Coordinates of C-alpha atoms in Angstrom, one line a residue:
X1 CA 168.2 -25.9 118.3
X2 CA 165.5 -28.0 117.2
X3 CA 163.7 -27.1 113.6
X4 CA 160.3 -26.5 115.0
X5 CA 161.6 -23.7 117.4
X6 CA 162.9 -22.2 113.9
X7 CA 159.5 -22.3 112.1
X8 CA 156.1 -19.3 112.4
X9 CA 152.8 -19.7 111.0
X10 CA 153.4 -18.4 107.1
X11 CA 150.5 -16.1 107.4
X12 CA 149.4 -14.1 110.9
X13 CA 146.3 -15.9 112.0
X14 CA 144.3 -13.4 113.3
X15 CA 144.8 -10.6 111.1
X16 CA 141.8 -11.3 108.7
X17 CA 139.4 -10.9 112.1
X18 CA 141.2 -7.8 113.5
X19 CA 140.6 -6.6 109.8
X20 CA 136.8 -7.1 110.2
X21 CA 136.4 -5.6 113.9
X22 CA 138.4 -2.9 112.5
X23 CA 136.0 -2.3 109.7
X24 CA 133.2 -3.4 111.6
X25 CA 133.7 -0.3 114.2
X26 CA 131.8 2.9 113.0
X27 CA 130.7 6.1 114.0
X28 CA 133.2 6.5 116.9
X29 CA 136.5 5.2 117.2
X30 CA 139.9 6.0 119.4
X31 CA 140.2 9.9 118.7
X32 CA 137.4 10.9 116.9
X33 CA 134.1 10.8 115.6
X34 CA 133.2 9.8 111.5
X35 CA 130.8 12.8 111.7
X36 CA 133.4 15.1 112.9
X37 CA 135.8 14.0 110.4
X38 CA 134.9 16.6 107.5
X39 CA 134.8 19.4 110.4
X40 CA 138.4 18.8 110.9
X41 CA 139.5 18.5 107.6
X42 CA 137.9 22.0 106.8
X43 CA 139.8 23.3 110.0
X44 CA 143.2 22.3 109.1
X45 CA 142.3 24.4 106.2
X46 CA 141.8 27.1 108.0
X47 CA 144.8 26.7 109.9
X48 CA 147.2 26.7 106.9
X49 CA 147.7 28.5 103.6
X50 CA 147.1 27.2 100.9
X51 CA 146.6 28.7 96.9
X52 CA 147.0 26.6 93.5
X53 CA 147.4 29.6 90.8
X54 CA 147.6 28.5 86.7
X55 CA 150.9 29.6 85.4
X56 CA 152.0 29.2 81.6
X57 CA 154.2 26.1 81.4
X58 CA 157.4 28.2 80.4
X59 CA 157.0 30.3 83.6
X60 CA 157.2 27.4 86.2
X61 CA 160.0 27.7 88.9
X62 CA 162.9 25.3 88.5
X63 CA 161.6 23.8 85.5
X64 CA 162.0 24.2 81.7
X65 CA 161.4 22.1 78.6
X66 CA 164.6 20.8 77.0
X67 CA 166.6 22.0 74.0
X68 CA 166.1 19.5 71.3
X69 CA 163.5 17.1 72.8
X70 CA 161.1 19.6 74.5
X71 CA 161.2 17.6 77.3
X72 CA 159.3 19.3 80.5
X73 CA 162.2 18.4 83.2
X74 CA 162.8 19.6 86.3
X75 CA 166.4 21.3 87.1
X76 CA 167.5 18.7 89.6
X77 CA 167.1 15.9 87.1
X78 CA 164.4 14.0 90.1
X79 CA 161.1 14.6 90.7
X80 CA 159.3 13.7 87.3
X81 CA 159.9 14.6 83.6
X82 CA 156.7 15.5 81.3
X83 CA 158.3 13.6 78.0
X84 CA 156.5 12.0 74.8
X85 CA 155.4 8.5 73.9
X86 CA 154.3 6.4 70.6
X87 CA 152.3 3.2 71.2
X88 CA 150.8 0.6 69.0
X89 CA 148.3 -1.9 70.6
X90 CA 147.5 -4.3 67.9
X91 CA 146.3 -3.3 64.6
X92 CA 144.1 -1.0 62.8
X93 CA 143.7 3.2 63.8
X94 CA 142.7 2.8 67.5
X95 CA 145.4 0.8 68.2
X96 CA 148.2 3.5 67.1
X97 CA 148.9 6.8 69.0
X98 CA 151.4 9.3 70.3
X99 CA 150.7 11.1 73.9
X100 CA 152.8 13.0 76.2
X101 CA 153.2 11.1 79.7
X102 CA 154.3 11.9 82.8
X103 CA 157.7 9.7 83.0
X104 CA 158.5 9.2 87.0
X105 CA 161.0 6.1 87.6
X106 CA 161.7 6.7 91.3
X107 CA 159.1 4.2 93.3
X108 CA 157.5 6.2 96.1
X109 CA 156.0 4.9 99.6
X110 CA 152.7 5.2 100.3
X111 CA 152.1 4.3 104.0
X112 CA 149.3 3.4 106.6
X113 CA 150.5 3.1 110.2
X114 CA 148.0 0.9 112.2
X115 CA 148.1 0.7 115.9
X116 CA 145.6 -1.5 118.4
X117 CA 143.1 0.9 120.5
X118 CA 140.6 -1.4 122.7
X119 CA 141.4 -4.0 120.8
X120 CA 140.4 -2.3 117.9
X121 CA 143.0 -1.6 114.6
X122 CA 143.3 2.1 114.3
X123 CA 144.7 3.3 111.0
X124 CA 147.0 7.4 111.0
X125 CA 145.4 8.9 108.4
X126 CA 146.7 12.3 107.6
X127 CA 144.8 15.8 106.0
X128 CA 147.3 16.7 103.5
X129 CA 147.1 19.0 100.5
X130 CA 147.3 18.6 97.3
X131 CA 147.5 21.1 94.5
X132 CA 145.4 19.2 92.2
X133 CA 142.5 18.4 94.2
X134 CA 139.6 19.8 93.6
X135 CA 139.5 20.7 97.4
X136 CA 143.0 20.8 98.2
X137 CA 143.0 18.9 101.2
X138 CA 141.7 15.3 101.7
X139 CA 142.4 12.3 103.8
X140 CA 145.8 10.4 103.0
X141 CA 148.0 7.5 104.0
X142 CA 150.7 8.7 107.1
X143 CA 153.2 8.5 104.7
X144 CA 153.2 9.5 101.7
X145 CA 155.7 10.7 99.3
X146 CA 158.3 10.1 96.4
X147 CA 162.1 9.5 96.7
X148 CA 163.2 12.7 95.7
X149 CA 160.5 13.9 98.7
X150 CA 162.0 11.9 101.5
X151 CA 165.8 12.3 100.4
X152 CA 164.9 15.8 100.6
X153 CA 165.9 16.6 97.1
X154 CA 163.5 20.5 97.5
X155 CA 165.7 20.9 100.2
X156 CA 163.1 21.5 102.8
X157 CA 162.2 19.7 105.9
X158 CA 161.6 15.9 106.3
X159 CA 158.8 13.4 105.7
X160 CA 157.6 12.8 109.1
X161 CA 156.7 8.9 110.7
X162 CA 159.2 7.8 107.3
X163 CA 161.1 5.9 109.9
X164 CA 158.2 3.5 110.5
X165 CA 158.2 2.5 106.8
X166 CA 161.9 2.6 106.1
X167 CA 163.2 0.9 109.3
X168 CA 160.9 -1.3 109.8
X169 CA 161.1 -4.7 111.6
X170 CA 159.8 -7.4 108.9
X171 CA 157.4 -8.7 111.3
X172 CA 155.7 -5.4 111.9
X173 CA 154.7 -5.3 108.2
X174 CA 151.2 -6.2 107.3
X175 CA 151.1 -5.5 103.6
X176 CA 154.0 -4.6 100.8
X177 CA 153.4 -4.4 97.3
X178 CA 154.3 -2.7 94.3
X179 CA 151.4 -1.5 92.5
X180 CA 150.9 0.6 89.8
X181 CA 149.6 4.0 89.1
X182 CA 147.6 5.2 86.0
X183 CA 148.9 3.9 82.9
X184 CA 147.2 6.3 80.8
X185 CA 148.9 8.9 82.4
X186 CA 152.5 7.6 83.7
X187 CA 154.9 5.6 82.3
X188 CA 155.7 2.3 84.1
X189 CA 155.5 4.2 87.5
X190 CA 154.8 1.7 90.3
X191 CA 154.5 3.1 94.3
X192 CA 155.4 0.8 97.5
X193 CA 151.4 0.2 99.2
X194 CA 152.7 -0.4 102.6
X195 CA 150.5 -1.0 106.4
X196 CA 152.6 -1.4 109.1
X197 CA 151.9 -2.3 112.4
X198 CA 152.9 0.3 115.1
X199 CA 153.6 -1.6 118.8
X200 CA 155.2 -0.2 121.9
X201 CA 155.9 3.4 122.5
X202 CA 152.9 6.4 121.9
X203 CA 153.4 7.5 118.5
X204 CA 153.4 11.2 118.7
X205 CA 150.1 12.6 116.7
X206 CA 150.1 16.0 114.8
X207 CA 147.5 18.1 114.5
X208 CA 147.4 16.8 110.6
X209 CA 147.2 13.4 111.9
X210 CA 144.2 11.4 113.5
X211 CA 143.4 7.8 113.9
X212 CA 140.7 6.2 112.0
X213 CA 138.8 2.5 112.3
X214 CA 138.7 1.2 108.3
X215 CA 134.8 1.4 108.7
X216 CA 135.1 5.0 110.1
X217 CA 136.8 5.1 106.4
X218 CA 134.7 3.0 104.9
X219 CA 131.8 5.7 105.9
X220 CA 134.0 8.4 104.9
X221 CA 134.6 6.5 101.6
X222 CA 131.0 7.2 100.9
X223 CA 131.3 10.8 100.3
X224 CA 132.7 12.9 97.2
X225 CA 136.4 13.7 97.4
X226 CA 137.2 13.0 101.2
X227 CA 139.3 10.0 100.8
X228 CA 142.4 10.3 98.5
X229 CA 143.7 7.9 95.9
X230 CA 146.9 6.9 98.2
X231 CA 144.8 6.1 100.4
X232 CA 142.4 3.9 98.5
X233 CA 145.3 2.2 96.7
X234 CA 146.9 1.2 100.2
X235 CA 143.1 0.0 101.2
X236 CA 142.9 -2.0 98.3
X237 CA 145.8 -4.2 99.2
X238 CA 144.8 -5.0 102.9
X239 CA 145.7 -9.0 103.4
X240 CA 142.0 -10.3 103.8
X241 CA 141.6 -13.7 102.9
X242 CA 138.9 -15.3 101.0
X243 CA 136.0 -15.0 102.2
X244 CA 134.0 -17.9 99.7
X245 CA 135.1 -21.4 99.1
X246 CA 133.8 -21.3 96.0
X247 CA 134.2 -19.0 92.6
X248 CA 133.1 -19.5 88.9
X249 CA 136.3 -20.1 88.2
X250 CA 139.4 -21.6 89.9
X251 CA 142.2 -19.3 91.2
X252 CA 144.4 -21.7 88.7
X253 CA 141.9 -20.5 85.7
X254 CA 142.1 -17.1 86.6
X255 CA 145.7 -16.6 86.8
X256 CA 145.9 -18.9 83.4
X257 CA 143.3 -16.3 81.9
X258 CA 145.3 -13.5 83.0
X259 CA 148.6 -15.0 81.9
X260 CA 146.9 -15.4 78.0
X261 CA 145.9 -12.0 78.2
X262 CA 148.7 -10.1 78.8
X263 CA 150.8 -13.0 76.0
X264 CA 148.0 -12.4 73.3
X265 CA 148.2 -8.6 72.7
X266 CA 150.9 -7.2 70.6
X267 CA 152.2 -4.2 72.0
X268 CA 154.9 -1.4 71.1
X269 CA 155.6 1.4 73.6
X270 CA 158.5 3.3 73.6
X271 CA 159.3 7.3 74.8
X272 CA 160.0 9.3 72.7
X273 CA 160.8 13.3 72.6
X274 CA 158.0 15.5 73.8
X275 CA 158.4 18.2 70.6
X276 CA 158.1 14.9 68.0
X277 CA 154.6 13.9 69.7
X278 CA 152.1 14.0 66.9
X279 CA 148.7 15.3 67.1
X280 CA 149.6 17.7 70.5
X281 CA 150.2 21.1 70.1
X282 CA 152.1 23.3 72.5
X283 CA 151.1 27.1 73.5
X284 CA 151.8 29.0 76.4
X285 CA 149.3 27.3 78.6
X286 CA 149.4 23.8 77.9
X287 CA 150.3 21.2 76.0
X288 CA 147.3 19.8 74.4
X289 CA 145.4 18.2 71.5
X290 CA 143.5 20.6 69.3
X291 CA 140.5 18.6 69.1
X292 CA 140.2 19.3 73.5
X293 CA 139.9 15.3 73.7
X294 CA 141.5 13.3 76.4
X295 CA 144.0 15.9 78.3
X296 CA 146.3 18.7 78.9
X297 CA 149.7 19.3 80.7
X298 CA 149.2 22.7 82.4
X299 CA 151.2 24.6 85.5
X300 CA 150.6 25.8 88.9
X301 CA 152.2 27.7 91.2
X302 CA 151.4 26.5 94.9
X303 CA 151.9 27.4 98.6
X304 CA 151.4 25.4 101.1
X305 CA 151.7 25.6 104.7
X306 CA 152.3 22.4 106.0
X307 CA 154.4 20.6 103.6
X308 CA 157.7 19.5 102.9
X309 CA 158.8 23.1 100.9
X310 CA 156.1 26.0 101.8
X311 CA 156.2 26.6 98.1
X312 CA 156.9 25.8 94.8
X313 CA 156.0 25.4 90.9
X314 CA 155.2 22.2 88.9
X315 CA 153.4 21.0 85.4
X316 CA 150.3 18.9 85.9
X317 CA 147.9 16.6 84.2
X318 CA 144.4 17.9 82.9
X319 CA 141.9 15.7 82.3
X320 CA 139.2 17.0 79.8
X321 CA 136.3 15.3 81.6
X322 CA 134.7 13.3 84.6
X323 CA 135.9 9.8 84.4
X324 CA 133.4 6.4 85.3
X325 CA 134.6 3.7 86.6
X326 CA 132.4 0.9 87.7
X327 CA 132.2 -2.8 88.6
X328 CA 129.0 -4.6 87.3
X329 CA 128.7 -7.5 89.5
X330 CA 126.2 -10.3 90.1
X331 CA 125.3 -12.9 92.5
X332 CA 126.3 -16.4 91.5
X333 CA 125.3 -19.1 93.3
X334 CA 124.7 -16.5 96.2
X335 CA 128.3 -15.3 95.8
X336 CA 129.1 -11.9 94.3
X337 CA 131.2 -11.7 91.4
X338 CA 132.8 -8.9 89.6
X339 CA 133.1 -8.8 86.3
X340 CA 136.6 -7.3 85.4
X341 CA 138.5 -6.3 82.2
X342 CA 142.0 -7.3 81.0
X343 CA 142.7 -3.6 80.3
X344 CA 145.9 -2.9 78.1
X345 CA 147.1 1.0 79.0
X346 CA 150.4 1.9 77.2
X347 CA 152.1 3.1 81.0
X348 CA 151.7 -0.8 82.4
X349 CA 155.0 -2.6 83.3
X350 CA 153.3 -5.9 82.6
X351 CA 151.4 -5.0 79.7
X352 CA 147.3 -5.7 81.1
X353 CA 146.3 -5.4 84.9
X354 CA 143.2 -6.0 85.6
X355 CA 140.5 -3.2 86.1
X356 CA 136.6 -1.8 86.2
X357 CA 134.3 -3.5 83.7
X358 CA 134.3 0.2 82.9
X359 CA 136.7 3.0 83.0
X360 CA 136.5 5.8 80.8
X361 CA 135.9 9.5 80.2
X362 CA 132.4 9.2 78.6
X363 CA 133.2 12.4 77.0
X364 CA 135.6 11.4 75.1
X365 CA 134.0 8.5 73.4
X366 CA 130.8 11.0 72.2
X367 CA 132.6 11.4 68.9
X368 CA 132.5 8.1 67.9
X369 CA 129.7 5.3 66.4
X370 CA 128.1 3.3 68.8
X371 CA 129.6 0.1 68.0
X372 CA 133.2 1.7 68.8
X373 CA 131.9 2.8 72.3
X374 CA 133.4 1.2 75.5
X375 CA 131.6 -2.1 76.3
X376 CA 129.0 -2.2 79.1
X377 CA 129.6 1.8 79.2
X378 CA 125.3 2.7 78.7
X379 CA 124.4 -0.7 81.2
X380 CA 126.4 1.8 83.9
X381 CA 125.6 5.0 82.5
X382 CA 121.7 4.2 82.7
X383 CA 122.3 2.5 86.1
X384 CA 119.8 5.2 88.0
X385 CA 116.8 4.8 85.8
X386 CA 117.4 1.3 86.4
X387 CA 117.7 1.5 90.3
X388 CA 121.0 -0.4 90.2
X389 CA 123.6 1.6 91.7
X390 CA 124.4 -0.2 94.5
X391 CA 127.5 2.6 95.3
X392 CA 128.2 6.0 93.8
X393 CA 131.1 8.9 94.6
X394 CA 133.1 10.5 93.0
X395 CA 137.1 10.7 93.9
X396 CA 139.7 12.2 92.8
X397 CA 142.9 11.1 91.6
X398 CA 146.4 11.6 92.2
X399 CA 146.5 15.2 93.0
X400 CA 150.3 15.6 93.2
X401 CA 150.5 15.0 89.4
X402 CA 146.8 15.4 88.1
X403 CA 144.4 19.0 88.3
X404 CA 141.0 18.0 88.9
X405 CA 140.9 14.6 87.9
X406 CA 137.7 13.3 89.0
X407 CA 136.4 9.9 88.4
X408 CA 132.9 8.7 89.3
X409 CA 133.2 5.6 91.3
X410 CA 130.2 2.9 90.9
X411 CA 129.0 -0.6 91.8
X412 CA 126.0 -1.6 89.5
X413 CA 123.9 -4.5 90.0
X414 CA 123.7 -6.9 86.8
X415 CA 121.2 -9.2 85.5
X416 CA 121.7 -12.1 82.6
X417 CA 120.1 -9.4 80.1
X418 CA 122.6 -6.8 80.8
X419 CA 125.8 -9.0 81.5
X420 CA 125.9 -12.5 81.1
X421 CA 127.9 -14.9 82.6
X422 CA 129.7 -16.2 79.3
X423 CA 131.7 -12.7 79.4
X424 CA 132.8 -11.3 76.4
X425 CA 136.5 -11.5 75.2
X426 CA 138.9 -9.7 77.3
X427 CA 136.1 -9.5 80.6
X428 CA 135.8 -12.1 82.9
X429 CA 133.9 -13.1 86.7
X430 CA 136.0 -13.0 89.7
X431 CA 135.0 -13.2 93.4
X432 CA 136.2 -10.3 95.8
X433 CA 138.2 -12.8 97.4
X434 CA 140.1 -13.4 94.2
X435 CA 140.9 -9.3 94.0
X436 CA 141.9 -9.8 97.3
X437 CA 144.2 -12.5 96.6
X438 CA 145.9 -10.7 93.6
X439 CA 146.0 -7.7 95.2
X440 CA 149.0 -8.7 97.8
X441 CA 151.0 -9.4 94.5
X442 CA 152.2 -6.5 92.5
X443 CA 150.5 -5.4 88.9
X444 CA 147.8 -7.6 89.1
X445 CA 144.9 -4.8 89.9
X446 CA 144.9 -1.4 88.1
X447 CA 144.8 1.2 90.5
X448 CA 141.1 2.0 89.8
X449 CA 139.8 -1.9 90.3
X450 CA 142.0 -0.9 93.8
X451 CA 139.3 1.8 94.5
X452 CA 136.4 -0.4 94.2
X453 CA 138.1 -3.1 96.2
X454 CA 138.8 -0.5 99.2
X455 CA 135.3 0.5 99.3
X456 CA 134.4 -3.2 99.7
X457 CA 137.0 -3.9 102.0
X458 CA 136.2 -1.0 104.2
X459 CA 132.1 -1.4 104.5
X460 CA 131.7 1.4 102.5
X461 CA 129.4 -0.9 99.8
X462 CA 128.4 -4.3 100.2
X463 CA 127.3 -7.1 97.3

């Protein structure tokens, strides 16, 4: 056999243009109209039970906290564990601090299915509940769920279309990364952001189920809470090339800045037990801080129709506040850039990722001075009265672990008064091409900067 008959193309060649007539198509696609979308959503509702109820911590199903440690574990020993952690970031009083975390080592799937309609790239999205969204039920990947979910650890029924993720062929596979989740929150807890290509056979649709365009997406990506994080993180890693031949700086000079940033910061993160975390307390409720900054661990009790297990009990993450996170970019040369920040977050496996010019809860910053404040965090705050919101929604988080964690998503328009292009320590420019590049490789992009990317990627903003 000859060598050449051995050899394919390393990259499909016309994946980047199905992409863009996928995302290009809006309004109507295979199944179903954008406008109808919402309608739906609110009908499978309907057509299931569901009920979140707050529960004190020590009453949840299945779960207790640990003699000794305090630790919040479930009985099975999978799932998740609620335990402590002490980190130090460098010197002096901000850089010092002890947290509970959500501590979660089994690496989940999160999964689009994409299938060819008239030529067109259809994406399975599915309308699946949550307890911790603020609306239940939103828009998610076809697959998505942890290990102890799929090996059926609860017992209950199976993870359906798992087969097109787990058995795979390797040339069906579009995109497969690990990427993170919120490092604030979990503790080196990284998800597998899968699309894969469905060819052949009908694939069988549920009434949860429906088939989307990624501009039919990108339009629904406009709207508050319709969209779920899964979702956007597995849109945030689509394999889209660049798009500009030319950047402010090299991809060699990016990866070299990156590289320096995650060697220069001295950092110490360990877990420790969840009764020795200092500055929490614990009450029958929650555990939180006294001061009612940053958040809580609270429980629920849940039913839920069309799951896995029709019911069950579990702790959750609190937030104490609406988050922001925003992109200030700029035209350079013609060519938007982003200005991103090598963000250090004590949950990272590699230390920084890169993320929003600004992610915060503003809230929790008001007791501060000024000076101590969140760079860039009044240039997005006062974006309105400027007219330089470009994009605005707000979307929730991860709703399987967090209640009501709702971040304000935002694009702002920059001038060489507000953000100039001789960035400030830790903050550089990068071209959405660059994101795109980083983002088929694992821990480059925090899953926030994977938000904003979706939204570009989709239609649902442009620069």
């Amino acid at each position: 056999m000859s060598t050449a008959t051995l050899l394919r193309p390393r990259g499909a060649q016309d994946l980047a243009a199905r992409l863009a007539r996928s995302a290009a198509v809006t309004g109507e696609g295979h199944q179903m109209r954008t406008e109808d979308v919402t309608g739906w959503l609110a009908e499978r509702a309907r057509a299931h039970r569901f009920t979140v109820h707050r529960v004190p911590l020590d009453r949840l199903d299945r779960w207790s906290f640990t003699p000794g440690t305090g630790d919040l574990v479930h009985h099975s020993g999978r799932f998740f564990a609620v335990r402590g952690l002490a980190a130090r970031i460098g010197g002096g009083p901000l850089g010092r601090w002890q947290q509970p975390v959500i501590h979660q080592p089994e690496v989940g799937i999160l999964g689009i299915l994409a299938k060819e309609f008239d030529g067109v790239l259809h994406f399975l999205m599915q309308a699946k509940m949550e307890p911790g969204n603020p609306n239940l039920l939103q828009l998610s990947p076809t697959v998505q769920a942890t290990r102890s979910n799929y090996q059926r650890v609860h017992a209950g029924s199976g993870v359906r279309y798992l087969e097109h993720f787990t058995e795979v062929p390797p040339d069906l596979v579009l995109a497969d990364s690990l990427q993170s989740e919120h490092g604030a929150w979990f503790y080196r807890k990284s998800n597998r952001n899968m699309l894969v290509e469905a060819v052949g056979a009908e694939i069988p649709i549920t009434p949860d189920h429906r088939w989307l365009t990624l501009g039919q997406i990108g339009e629904l990506l406009r709207l508050d809470n319709v969209v779920n994080m899964d979702a956007r993180t597995v849109l945030g890693c689509l394999p889209l090339p660049a798009t500009e031949p030319d950047a402010l700086h090299t991809d060699v000079e990016l990866l070299s800045w990156v590289t320096a940033e995650r060697a220069r910061h001295d950092l110490d993160v360990r877990l420790i037990p969840l009764a020795e975390v200092d500055g929490w307390t614990r009450d029958a409720d929650s555990v939180r801080r006294p001061d009612g900054r940053f958040f809580r661990v609270t429980g629920v009790t849940v039913e839920a129709g069309n799951r896995e297990v029709r019911g069950w009990s579990q702790p959750l993450v609190e937030p104490c506040g609406t988050g922001v996170a925003a992109f200030l970019f700029r035209l350079l040369d013609g060519v938007p850039h982003v200005l991103v920040h090598a963000r250090v977050e004590a949950g990272y496996v590699n230390r920084v990722e890169l993320a929003p010019t600004v992610q915060c809860t503003p809230s929790d910053w008001e007791p501060l001075p000024t000076g101590d404040r969140p760079p860039f965090l009044d240039t997005v705050l006062r974006a309105a009265e400027r007219g330089a919101t470009r994009y605005a929604a707000t979307h929730s988080e991860e709703g399987g672990r967090f209640l009501d964690a709702c971040v304000r998503y935002m694009f702002v328009e920059a001038d060489a008064e507000t953000a100039a292009i001789e960035a400030p320590g830790g903050y550089t420019w990068v071209t959405i091409g660059q994101l795109n590049s980083l983002a088929a490789h694992g821990h480059y992009l925090n899953v926030q900067a994977r938000t904003l990317l979706a939204c570009v990627n989709s239609g649902a903003v442009r620069l």
